Amino acid sequence: MTDCLFCRIAAGEIPAEVILENESVMAFHDLNPAAPQHALVIPRRHIATLDDAAEDDRALLGELMLAGAEVARLLGCAEKGYRAVMNCNQDGGQSVYHIHLHVLGGRSLSWPPG
Ligand code: 5GP
Ligand code: ZN
C-alpha cells in the first residue's frame, strides 16, 4: 500500500534505523521512544490491525513474536526484561494501521498500562 507509512518504510522509501530484517519481517527503532529501548517489528506485508489477521497469517505472526525476542536480545534488554505489545484499533491506542509489535525495555515498566 503506497499510502501506508510502514509499507513505505518496509520498501525503503522512508528511512528508519533498522535493527533486523529478513524477507518477511523488519524491525526498527521507534521515532518517538517511550522507553530507553523502543523498537517496532512489522511484517513486510500489509495487515492493517491484529483484528484483520487471518488463519493464513499464523506463521507470519509467529515470526513477528520471535523477531521481537531477537530484537530484545540485540538491544541488550532480554535478560532484565521487556514488554512486547501490539495495540489494536482506537481503544487499543493504535495510530499506524499496519500491524507492529512494540518492544520496550531499558526501564521498569508499570502494569496495567494507561
Ligand atoms: P501505535 O500507536 O500505532 O501502536 O504505534 C505507532 C508507533 O509508530 C508510535 O510509537 C510512533 O512513535 C511510531 N512512529 C510513527 N511514525 C513513525 C516513523 O515515521 N518512523 C518510526 N520509526 N516510527 C514512527
Ligand atoms: Zn502497510
GROMACS .gro file of N, CA, C and O and ligand atoms in nm:
model
  481
    1MET      N    1   0.086  -0.120   0.000
    1MET     CA    2   0.000   0.000   0.000
    1MET      C    3   0.088   0.124   0.000
    1MET      O    4   0.165   0.145   0.092
    2THR      N    5   0.075   0.206  -0.102
    2THR     CA    6   0.166   0.319  -0.118
    2THR      C    7   0.139   0.431  -0.017
    2THR      O    8   0.226   0.511   0.011
    3ASP      N    9   0.017   0.435   0.039
    3ASP     CA   10  -0.014   0.542   0.133
    3ASP      C   11   0.004   0.497   0.278
    3ASP      O   12  -0.036   0.568   0.369
    4CYS      N   13   0.065   0.381   0.298
    4CYS     CA   14   0.085   0.331   0.435
    4CYS      C   15   0.229   0.359   0.478
    4CYS      O   16   0.325   0.319   0.410
    5LEU      N   17   0.244   0.429   0.590
    5LEU     CA   18   0.376   0.467   0.641
    5LEU      C   19   0.469   0.346   0.656
    5LEU      O   20   0.585   0.348   0.612
    6PHE      N   21   0.421   0.239   0.719
    6PHE     CA   22   0.510   0.126   0.745
    6PHE      C   23   0.535   0.042   0.619
    6PHE      O   24   0.642  -0.019   0.607
    7CYS      N   25   0.443   0.041   0.524
    7CYS     CA   26   0.472  -0.022   0.394
    7CYS      C   27   0.586   0.055   0.327
    7CYS      O   28   0.675  -0.005   0.265
    8ARG      N   29   0.583   0.186   0.341
    8ARG     CA   30   0.687   0.268   0.277
    8ARG      C   31   0.822   0.250   0.347
    8ARG      O   32   0.925   0.249   0.280
    9ILE      N   33   0.821   0.234   0.478
    9ILE     CA   34   0.946   0.204   0.549
    9ILE      C   35   0.997   0.066   0.504
    9ILE      O   36   1.116   0.049   0.475
   10ALA      N   37   0.907  -0.032   0.495
   10ALA     CA   38   0.946  -0.168   0.454
   10ALA      C   39   1.005  -0.167   0.312
   10ALA      O   40   1.095  -0.246   0.281
   11ALA      N   41   0.955  -0.077   0.228
   11ALA     CA   42   1.003  -0.068   0.090
   11ALA      C   43   1.130   0.017   0.078
   11ALA      O   44   1.186   0.030  -0.031
   12GLY      N   45   1.173   0.077   0.189
   12GLY     CA   46   1.294   0.160   0.187
   12GLY      C   47   1.269   0.300   0.133
   12GLY      O   48   1.364   0.375   0.107
   13GLU      N   49   1.142   0.337   0.119
   13GLU     CA   50   1.109   0.470   0.064
   13GLU      C   51   1.118   0.579   0.172
   13GLU      O   52   1.134   0.696   0.140
   14ILE      N   53   1.101   0.537   0.297
   14ILE     CA   54   1.115   0.628   0.411
   14ILE      C   55   1.221   0.568   0.501
   14ILE      O   56   1.215   0.448   0.532
   15PRO      N   57   1.321   0.648   0.541
   15PRO     CA   58   1.430   0.591   0.620
   15PRO      C   59   1.388   0.550   0.761
   15PRO      O   60   1.297   0.610   0.819
   16ALA      N   61   1.454   0.449   0.813
   16ALA     CA   62   1.434   0.406   0.951
   16ALA      C   63   1.566   0.348   1.000
   16ALA      O   64   1.649   0.306   0.919
   17GLU      N   65   1.584   0.349   1.131
   17GLU     CA   66   1.703   0.289   1.191
   17GLU      C   67   1.677   0.140   1.210
   17GLU      O   68   1.621   0.097   1.311
   18VAL      N   69   1.718   0.063   1.112
   18VAL     CA   70   1.684  -0.080   1.108
   18VAL      C   71   1.769  -0.160   1.207
   18VAL      O   72   1.889  -0.140   1.219
   19ILE      N   73   1.703  -0.250   1.279
   19ILE     CA   74   1.771  -0.338   1.375
   19ILE      C   75   1.790  -0.476   1.314
   19ILE      O   76   1.895  -0.536   1.326
   20LEU      N   77   1.687  -0.527   1.251
   20LEU     CA   78   1.700  -0.654   1.177
   20LEU      C   79   1.595  -0.657   1.068
   20LEU      O   80   1.492  -0.590   1.075
   21GLU      N   81   1.622  -0.736   0.967
   21GLU     CA   82   1.522  -0.756   0.860
   21GLU      C   83   1.550  -0.887   0.790
   21GLU      O   84   1.662  -0.933   0.782
   22ASN      N   85   1.442  -0.946   0.741
   22ASN     CA   86   1.454  -1.061   0.653
   22ASN      C   87   1.343  -1.049   0.549
   22ASN      O   88   1.282  -0.943   0.537
   23GLU      N   89   1.316  -1.155   0.477
   23GLU     CA   90   1.221  -1.140   0.366
   23GLU      C   91   1.078  -1.115   0.413
   23GLU      O   92   0.997  -1.060   0.339
   24SER      N   93   1.047  -1.148   0.538
   24SER     CA   94   0.908  -1.132   0.581
   24SER      C   95   0.885  -1.028   0.690
   24SER      O   96   0.775  -0.975   0.701
   25VAL      N   97   0.987  -0.998   0.772
   25VAL     CA   98   0.967  -0.900   0.879
   25VAL      C   99   1.082  -0.800   0.883
   25VAL      O  100   1.189  -0.823   0.825
   26MET      N  101   1.058  -0.691   0.955
   26MET     CA  102   1.159  -0.586   0.967
   26MET      C  103   1.143  -0.522   1.106
   26MET      O  104   1.030  -0.506   1.153
   27ALA      N  105   1.253  -0.488   1.170
   27ALA     CA  106   1.247  -0.420   1.300
   27ALA      C  107   1.331  -0.293   1.293
   27ALA      O  108   1.440  -0.292   1.235
   28PHE      N  109   1.278  -0.187   1.353
   28PHE     CA  110   1.349  -0.058   1.352
   28PHE      C  111   1.314   0.019   1.478
   28PHE      O  112   1.215  -0.012   1.546
   29HIS      N  113   1.397   0.118   1.510
   29HIS     CA  114   1.375   0.199   1.629
   29HIS      C  115   1.253   0.290   1.611
   29HIS      O  116   1.233   0.348   1.503
   30ASP      N  117   1.174   0.301   1.718
   30ASP     CA  118   1.059   0.392   1.717
   30ASP      C  119   1.110   0.536   1.713
   30ASP      O  120   1.207   0.572   1.781
   31LEU      N  121   1.043   0.618   1.632
   31LEU     CA  122   1.083   0.758   1.614
   31LEU      C  123   1.065   0.839   1.743
   31LEU      O  124   1.136   0.936   1.767
   32ASN      N  125   0.968   0.798   1.824
   32ASN     CA  126   0.934   0.872   1.946
   32ASN      C  127   0.933   0.773   2.063
   32ASN      O  128   0.827   0.734   2.112
   33PRO      N  129   1.053   0.733   2.108
   33PRO     CA  130   1.062   0.622   2.203
   33PRO      C  131   0.993   0.648   2.336
   33PRO      O  132   1.006   0.757   2.393
   34ALA      N  133   0.920   0.548   2.385
   34ALA     CA  134   0.851   0.557   2.513
   34ALA      C  135   0.930   0.488   2.624
   34ALA      O  136   0.884   0.479   2.737
   35ALA      N  137   1.049   0.441   2.593
   35ALA     CA  138   1.137   0.375   2.689
   35ALA      C  139   1.279   0.387   2.632
   35ALA      O  140   1.296   0.416   2.513
   36PRO      N  141   1.382   0.363   2.716
   36PRO     CA  142   1.520   0.373   2.664
   36PRO      C  143   1.542   0.286   2.540
   36PRO      O  144   1.618   0.325   2.451
   37GLN      N  145   1.479   0.170   2.537
   37GLN     CA  146   1.481   0.087   2.416
   37GLN      C  147   1.337   0.075   2.368
   37GLN      O  148   1.250   0.031   2.446
   38HIS      N  149   1.311   0.113   2.245
   38HIS     CA  150   1.175   0.102   2.191
   38HIS      C  151   1.186   0.073   2.041
   38HIS      O  152   1.223   0.161   1.962
   39ALA      N  153   1.157  -0.050   2.007
   39ALA     CA  154   1.162  -0.093   1.867
   39ALA      C  155   1.023  -0.133   1.820
   39ALA      O  156   0.934  -0.164   1.900
   40LEU      N  157   1.006  -0.132   1.690
   40LEU     CA  158   0.882  -0.178   1.628
   40LEU      C  159   0.918  -0.292   1.533
   40LEU      O  160   1.016  -0.281   1.459
   41VAL      N  161   0.841  -0.399   1.539
   41VAL     CA  162   0.862  -0.511   1.447
   41VAL      C  163   0.738  -0.521   1.358
   41VAL      O  164   0.626  -0.528   1.409
   42ILE      N  165   0.760  -0.518   1.229
   42ILE     CA  166   0.647  -0.518   1.135
   42ILE      C  167   0.661  -0.633   1.034
   42ILE      O  168   0.773  -0.675   1.003
   43PRO      N  169   0.547  -0.683   0.986
   43PRO     CA  170   0.555  -0.771   0.869
   43PRO      C  171   0.574  -0.683   0.745
   43PRO      O  172   0.524  -0.570   0.740
   44ARG      N  173   0.647  -0.732   0.647
   44ARG     CA  174   0.660  -0.652   0.523
   44ARG      C  175   0.525  -0.641   0.452
   44ARG      O  176   0.495  -0.539   0.390
   45ARG      N  177   0.446  -0.746   0.465
   45ARG     CA  178   0.314  -0.747   0.402
   45ARG      C  179   0.216  -0.665   0.485
   45ARG      O  180   0.216  -0.672   0.606
   46HIS      N  181   0.132  -0.589   0.417
   46HIS     CA  182   0.037  -0.503   0.488
   46HIS      C  183  -0.077  -0.581   0.550
   46HIS      O  184  -0.151  -0.652   0.482
   47ILE      N  185  -0.088  -0.568   0.682
   47ILE     CA  186  -0.207  -0.614   0.756
   47ILE      C  187  -0.242  -0.495   0.844
   47ILE      O  188  -0.156  -0.445   0.919
   48ALA      N  189  -0.363  -0.445   0.834
   48ALA     CA  190  -0.395  -0.317   0.899
   48ALA      C  191  -0.396  -0.327   1.052
   48ALA      O  192  -0.338  -0.243   1.121
   49THR      N  193  -0.464  -0.427   1.105
   49THR     CA  194  -0.474  -0.442   1.251
   49THR      C  195  -0.468  -0.590   1.285
   49THR      O  196  -0.489  -0.676   1.199
   50LEU      N  197  -0.446  -0.618   1.413
   50LEU     CA  198  -0.447  -0.759   1.455
   50LEU      C  199  -0.583  -0.820   1.426
   50LEU      O  200  -0.594  -0.939   1.395
   51ASP      N  201  -0.687  -0.738   1.434
   51ASP     CA  202  -0.822  -0.788   1.407
   51ASP      C  203  -0.840  -0.828   1.261
   51ASP      O  204  -0.934  -0.902   1.228
   52ASP      N  205  -0.752  -0.781   1.173
   52ASP     CA  206  -0.760  -0.818   1.031
   52ASP      C  207  -0.675  -0.941   1.000
   52ASP      O  208  -0.678  -0.989   0.886
   53ALA      N  209  -0.596  -0.987   1.096
   53ALA     CA  210  -0.511  -1.104   1.070
   53ALA      C  211  -0.599  -1.227   1.055
   53ALA      O  212  -0.702  -1.241   1.123
   54ALA      N  213  -0.558  -1.316   0.966
   54ALA     CA  214  -0.639  -1.434   0.936
   54ALA      C  215  -0.556  -1.560   0.953
   54ALA      O  216  -0.436  -1.555   0.984
   55GLU      N  217  -0.621  -1.671   0.934
   55GLU     CA  218  -0.556  -1.801   0.950
   55GLU      C  219  -0.425  -1.809   0.868
   55GLU      O  220  -0.325  -1.863   0.915
   56ASP      N  221  -0.426  -1.752   0.749
   56ASP     CA  222  -0.308  -1.753   0.662
   56ASP      C  223  -0.190  -1.677   0.723
   56ASP      O  224  -0.077  -1.692   0.676
   57ASP      N  225  -0.217  -1.593   0.820
   57ASP     CA  226  -0.113  -1.510   0.880
   57ASP      C  227  -0.050  -1.574   1.004
   57ASP      O  228   0.035  -1.514   1.069
   58ARG      N  229  -0.092  -1.696   1.035
   58ARG     CA  230  -0.047  -1.763   1.159
   58ARG      C  231   0.106  -1.767   1.168
   58ARG      O  232   0.165  -1.727   1.269
   59ALA      N  233   0.172  -1.813   1.062
   59ALA     CA  234   0.318  -1.826   1.065
   59ALA      C  235   0.385  -1.689   1.073
   59ALA      O  236   0.484  -1.672   1.144
   60LEU      N  237   0.330  -1.594   1.001
   60LEU     CA  238   0.387  -1.459   0.999
   60LEU      C  239   0.380  -1.395   1.138
   60LEU      O  240   0.476  -1.331   1.184
   61LEU      N  241   0.268  -1.416   1.208
   61LEU     CA  242   0.254  -1.360   1.343
   61LEU      C  243   0.353  -1.427   1.438
   61LEU      O  244   0.408  -1.362   1.527
   62GLY      N  245   0.378  -1.556   1.418
   62GLY     CA  246   0.478  -1.625   1.498
   62GLY      C  247   0.617  -1.567   1.472
   62GLY      O  248   0.695  -1.546   1.565
   63GLU      N  249   0.645  -1.540   1.346
   63GLU     CA  250   0.775  -1.479   1.311
   63GLU      C  251   0.792  -1.344   1.376
   63GLU      O  252   0.901  -1.307   1.419
   64LEU      N  253   0.682  -1.269   1.379
   64LEU     CA  254   0.685  -1.135   1.439
   64LEU      C  255   0.725  -1.144   1.586
   64LEU      O  256   0.809  -1.067   1.634
   65MET      N  257   0.666  -1.240   1.658
   65MET     CA  258   0.698  -1.255   1.800
   65MET      C  259   0.843  -1.299   1.820
   65MET      O  260   0.912  -1.247   1.908
   66LEU      N  261   0.887  -1.395   1.739
   66LEU     CA  262   1.025  -1.443   1.753
   66LEU      C  263   1.125  -1.333   1.716
   66LEU      O  264   1.230  -1.320   1.779
   67ALA      N  265   1.090  -1.253   1.616
   67ALA     CA  266   1.176  -1.139   1.580
   67ALA      C  267   1.180  -1.039   1.695
   67ALA      O  268   1.285  -0.979   1.722
   68GLY      N  269   1.067  -1.020   1.764
   68GLY     CA  270   1.063  -0.930   1.879
   68GLY      C  271   1.159  -0.977   1.988
   68GLY      O  272   1.232  -0.896   2.047
   69ALA      N  273   1.162  -1.106   2.014
   69ALA     CA  274   1.254  -1.162   2.114
   69ALA      C  275   1.399  -1.142   2.070
   69ALA      O  276   1.486  -1.108   2.152
   70GLU      N  277   1.424  -1.160   1.942
   70GLU     CA  278   1.560  -1.140   1.890
   70GLU      C  279   1.602  -0.993   1.903
   70GLU      O  280   1.715  -0.962   1.939
   71VAL      N  281   1.509  -0.904   1.873
   71VAL     CA  282   1.536  -0.760   1.886
   71VAL      C  283   1.572  -0.726   2.031
   71VAL      O  284   1.669  -0.653   2.056
   72ALA      N  285   1.497  -0.781   2.126
   72ALA     CA  286   1.526  -0.754   2.268
   72ALA      C  287   1.667  -0.802   2.303
   72ALA      O  288   1.740  -0.734   2.377
   73ARG      N  289   1.706  -0.917   2.250
   73ARG     CA  290   1.843  -0.965   2.276
   73ARG      C  291   1.945  -0.871   2.213
   73ARG      O  292   2.044  -0.834   2.276
   74LEU      N  293   1.918  -0.829   2.089
   74LEU     CA  294   2.012  -0.739   2.020
   74LEU      C  295   2.025  -0.604   2.093
   74LEU      O  296   2.132  -0.543   2.094
   75LEU      N  297   1.915  -0.559   2.152
   75LEU     CA  298   1.916  -0.430   2.222
   75LEU      C  299   1.970  -0.443   2.364
   75LEU      O  300   1.988  -0.343   2.434
   76GLY      N  301   1.991  -0.567   2.408
   76GLY     CA  302   2.052  -0.590   2.539
   76GLY      C  303   1.955  -0.585   2.655
   76GLY      O  304   1.998  -0.571   2.770
   77CYS      N  305   1.825  -0.596   2.628
   77CYS     CA  306   1.730  -0.590   2.739
   77CYS      C  307   1.658  -0.722   2.764
   77CYS      O  308   1.566  -0.728   2.847
   78ALA      N  309   1.698  -0.828   2.696
   78ALA     CA  310   1.626  -0.955   2.710
   78ALA      C  311   1.636  -1.011   2.851
   78ALA      O  312   1.536  -1.056   2.908
   79GLU      N  313   1.755  -1.005   2.908
   79GLU     CA  314   1.775  -1.070   3.037
   79GLU      C  315   1.703  -0.996   3.150
   79GLU      O  316   1.636  -1.057   3.233
   80LYS      N  317   1.713  -0.863   3.151
   80LYS     CA  318   1.645  -0.786   3.256
   80LYS      C  319   1.494  -0.786   3.235
   80LYS      O  320   1.417  -0.785   3.330
   81GLY      N  321   1.453  -0.782   3.110
   81GLY     CA  322   1.310  -0.788   3.080
   81GLY      C  323   1.264  -0.676   2.989
   81GLY      O  324   1.329  -0.572   2.977
   82TYR      N  325   1.153  -0.701   2.928
   82TYR     CA  326   1.099  -0.605   2.831
   82TYR      C  327   0.951  -0.636   2.811
   82TYR      O  328   0.899  -0.735   2.866
   83ARG      N  329   0.884  -0.552   2.735
   83ARG     CA  330   0.744  -0.577   2.701
   83ARG      C  331   0.730  -0.583   2.550
   83ARG      O  332   0.786  -0.499   2.479
   84ALA      N  333   0.656  -0.682   2.502
   84ALA     CA  334   0.623  -0.693   2.359
   84ALA      C  335   0.472  -0.682   2.349
   84ALA      O  336   0.400  -0.766   2.404
   85VAL      N  337   0.426  -0.578   2.283
   85VAL     CA  338   0.281  -0.549   2.284
   85VAL      C  339   0.235  -0.494   2.150
   85VAL      O  340   0.310  -0.426   2.080
   86MET      N  341   0.111  -0.528   2.115
   86MET     CA  342   0.054  -0.478   1.990
   86MET      C  343  -0.077  -0.406   2.023
   86MET      O  344  -0.165  -0.464   2.088
   87ASN      N  345  -0.089  -0.282   1.984
   87ASN     CA  346  -0.212  -0.207   2.004
   87ASN      C  347  -0.307  -0.233   1.888
   87ASN      O  348  -0.263  -0.243   1.773
   88CYS      N  349  -0.436  -0.244   1.920
   88CYS     CA  350  -0.534  -0.272   1.814
   88CYS      C  351  -0.650  -0.174   1.818
   88CYS      O  352  -0.719  -0.163   1.920
   89ASN      N  353  -0.666  -0.104   1.707
   89ASN     CA  354  -0.778  -0.010   1.688
   89ASN      C  355  -0.777   0.103   1.791
   89ASN      O  356  -0.682   0.120   1.867
   90GLN      N  357  -0.884   0.181   1.791
   90GLN     CA  358  -0.886   0.308   1.864
   90GLN      C  359  -0.867   0.292   2.015
   90GLN      O  360  -0.779   0.356   2.074
   91ASP      N  361  -0.944   0.206   2.077
   91ASP     CA  362  -0.933   0.192   2.222
   91ASP      C  363  -0.800   0.128   2.263
   91ASP      O  364  -0.754   0.147   2.376
   92GLY      N  365  -0.738   0.054   2.172
   92GLY     CA  366  -0.608  -0.005   2.200
   92GLY      C  367  -0.494   0.093   2.182
   92GLY      O  368  -0.379   0.060   2.213
   93GLY      N  369  -0.525   0.211   2.128
   93GLY     CA  370  -0.422   0.314   2.112
   93GLY      C  371  -0.343   0.301   1.984
   93GLY      O  372  -0.234   0.358   1.973
   94GLN      N  373  -0.397   0.230   1.884
   94GLN     CA  374  -0.325   0.216   1.757
   94GLN      C  375  -0.331   0.345   1.677
   94GLN      O  376  -0.439   0.404   1.662
   95SER      N  377  -0.217   0.391   1.628
   95SER     CA  378  -0.215   0.513   1.547
   95SER      C  379  -0.166   0.487   1.405
   95SER      O  380  -0.199   0.564   1.314
   96VAL      N  381  -0.086   0.383   1.385
   96VAL     CA  382  -0.042   0.347   1.250
   96VAL      C  383  -0.109   0.214   1.214
   96VAL      O  384  -0.091   0.113   1.284
   97TYR      N  385  -0.186   0.215   1.106
   97TYR     CA  386  -0.269   0.099   1.072
   97TYR      C  387  -0.197   0.003   0.977
   97TYR      O  388  -0.244  -0.024   0.866
   98HIS      N  389  -0.084  -0.046   1.025
   98HIS     CA  390  -0.007  -0.156   0.966
   98HIS      C  391   0.049  -0.225   1.091
   98HIS      O  392   0.124  -0.159   1.166
   99ILE      N  393   0.011  -0.348   1.117
   99ILE     CA  394   0.043  -0.407   1.248
   99ILE      C  395   0.191  -0.398   1.281
   99ILE      O  396   0.278  -0.408   1.193
  100HIS      N  397   0.217  -0.378   1.408
  100HIS     CA  398   0.354  -0.367   1.456
  100HIS      C  399   0.359  -0.410   1.601
  100HIS      O  400   0.271  -0.378   1.680
  101LEU      N  401   0.463  -0.483   1.633
  101LEU     CA  402   0.487  -0.526   1.770
  101LEU      C  403   0.582  -0.424   1.833
  101LEU      O  404   0.691  -0.401   1.781
  102HIS      N  405   0.537  -0.362   1.942
  102HIS     CA  406   0.626  -0.274   2.017
  102HIS      C  407   0.715  -0.361   2.107
  102HIS      O  408   0.664  -0.449   2.178
  103VAL      N  409   0.844  -0.334   2.108
  103VAL     CA  410   0.936  -0.398   2.202
  103VAL      C  411   0.997  -0.286   2.285
  103VAL      O  412   1.069  -0.201   2.233
  104LEU      N  413   0.959  -0.285   2.414
  104LEU     CA  414   1.001  -0.177   2.504
  104LEU      C  415   1.085  -0.233   2.617
  104LEU      O  416   1.047  -0.333   2.679
  105GLY      N  417   1.197  -0.168   2.645
  105GLY     CA  418   1.283  -0.214   2.754
  105GLY      C  419   1.376  -0.105   2.799
  105GLY      O  420   1.369   0.010   2.754
  106GLY      N  421   1.463  -0.142   2.892
  106GLY     CA  422   1.562  -0.046   2.942
  106GLY      C  423   1.516   0.029   3.065
  106GLY      O  424   1.589   0.114   3.118
  107ARG      N  425   1.396   0.002   3.111
  107ARG     CA  426   1.348   0.057   3.239
  107ARG      C  427   1.239  -0.037   3.291
  107ARG      O  428   1.188  -0.122   3.218
  108SER      N  429   1.205  -0.018   3.419
  108SER     CA  430   1.098  -0.099   3.477
  108SER      C  431   0.965  -0.045   3.424
  108SER      O  432   0.936   0.074   3.438
  109LEU      N  433   0.884  -0.131   3.366
  109LEU     CA  434   0.759  -0.090   3.303
  109LEU      C  435   0.642  -0.120   3.397
  109LEU      O  436   0.634  -0.230   3.452
  110SER      N  437   0.553  -0.024   3.412
  110SER     CA  438   0.441  -0.045   3.505
  110SER      C  439   0.329  -0.125   3.437
  110SER      O  440   0.320  -0.133   3.314
  111TRP      N  441   0.243  -0.182   3.519
  111TRP     CA  442   0.128  -0.258   3.471
  111TRP      C  443   0.013  -0.236   3.567
  111TRP      O  444   0.037  -0.234   3.687
  112PRO      N  445  -0.111  -0.217   3.524
  112PRO     CA  446  -0.152  -0.216   3.384
  112PRO      C  447  -0.115  -0.085   3.314
  112PRO      O  448  -0.096   0.016   3.382
  113PRO      N  449  -0.105  -0.088   3.180
  113PRO     CA  450  -0.077   0.034   3.106
  113PRO      C  451  -0.197   0.129   3.115
  113PRO      O  452  -0.307   0.085   3.146
  114GLY      N  453  -0.174   0.255   3.087
  114GLY     CA  454  -0.280   0.355   3.100
  114GLY      C  455  -0.388   0.340   2.995
  114GLY      O  456  -0.375   0.269   2.899
  1155GP     P1  457   0.081   0.268   1.763
  1155GP     O1  458   0.035   0.393   1.834
  1155GP     O2  459   0.013   0.255   1.629
  1155GP     O3  460   0.068   0.143   1.847
  1155GP     O4  461   0.236   0.286   1.738
  1155GP     C1  462   0.287   0.358   1.630
  1155GP     C2  463   0.429   0.390   1.666
  1155GP     O5  464   0.494   0.432   1.548
  1155GP     C3  465   0.445   0.502   1.769
  1155GP     O6  466   0.519   0.454   1.881
  1155GP     C4  467   0.521   0.611   1.691
  1155GP     O7  468   0.615   0.678   1.772
  1155GP     C5  469   0.587   0.533   1.580
  1155GP     N1  470   0.608   0.607   1.457
  1155GP     C6  471   0.521   0.690   1.395
  1155GP     N2  472   0.573   0.737   1.281
  1155GP     C7  473   0.697   0.682   1.270
  1155GP     C8  474   0.800   0.695   1.172
  1155GP     O8  475   0.789   0.763   1.072
  1155GP     N3  476   0.915   0.624   1.195
  1155GP     C9  477   0.931   0.545   1.307
  1155GP     N4  478   1.048   0.479   1.318
  1155GP     N5  479   0.835   0.532   1.399
  1155GP    C10  480   0.720   0.600   1.382
  116ZN      ZN  481   0.120  -0.108   0.534
   0.00000   0.00000   0.00000
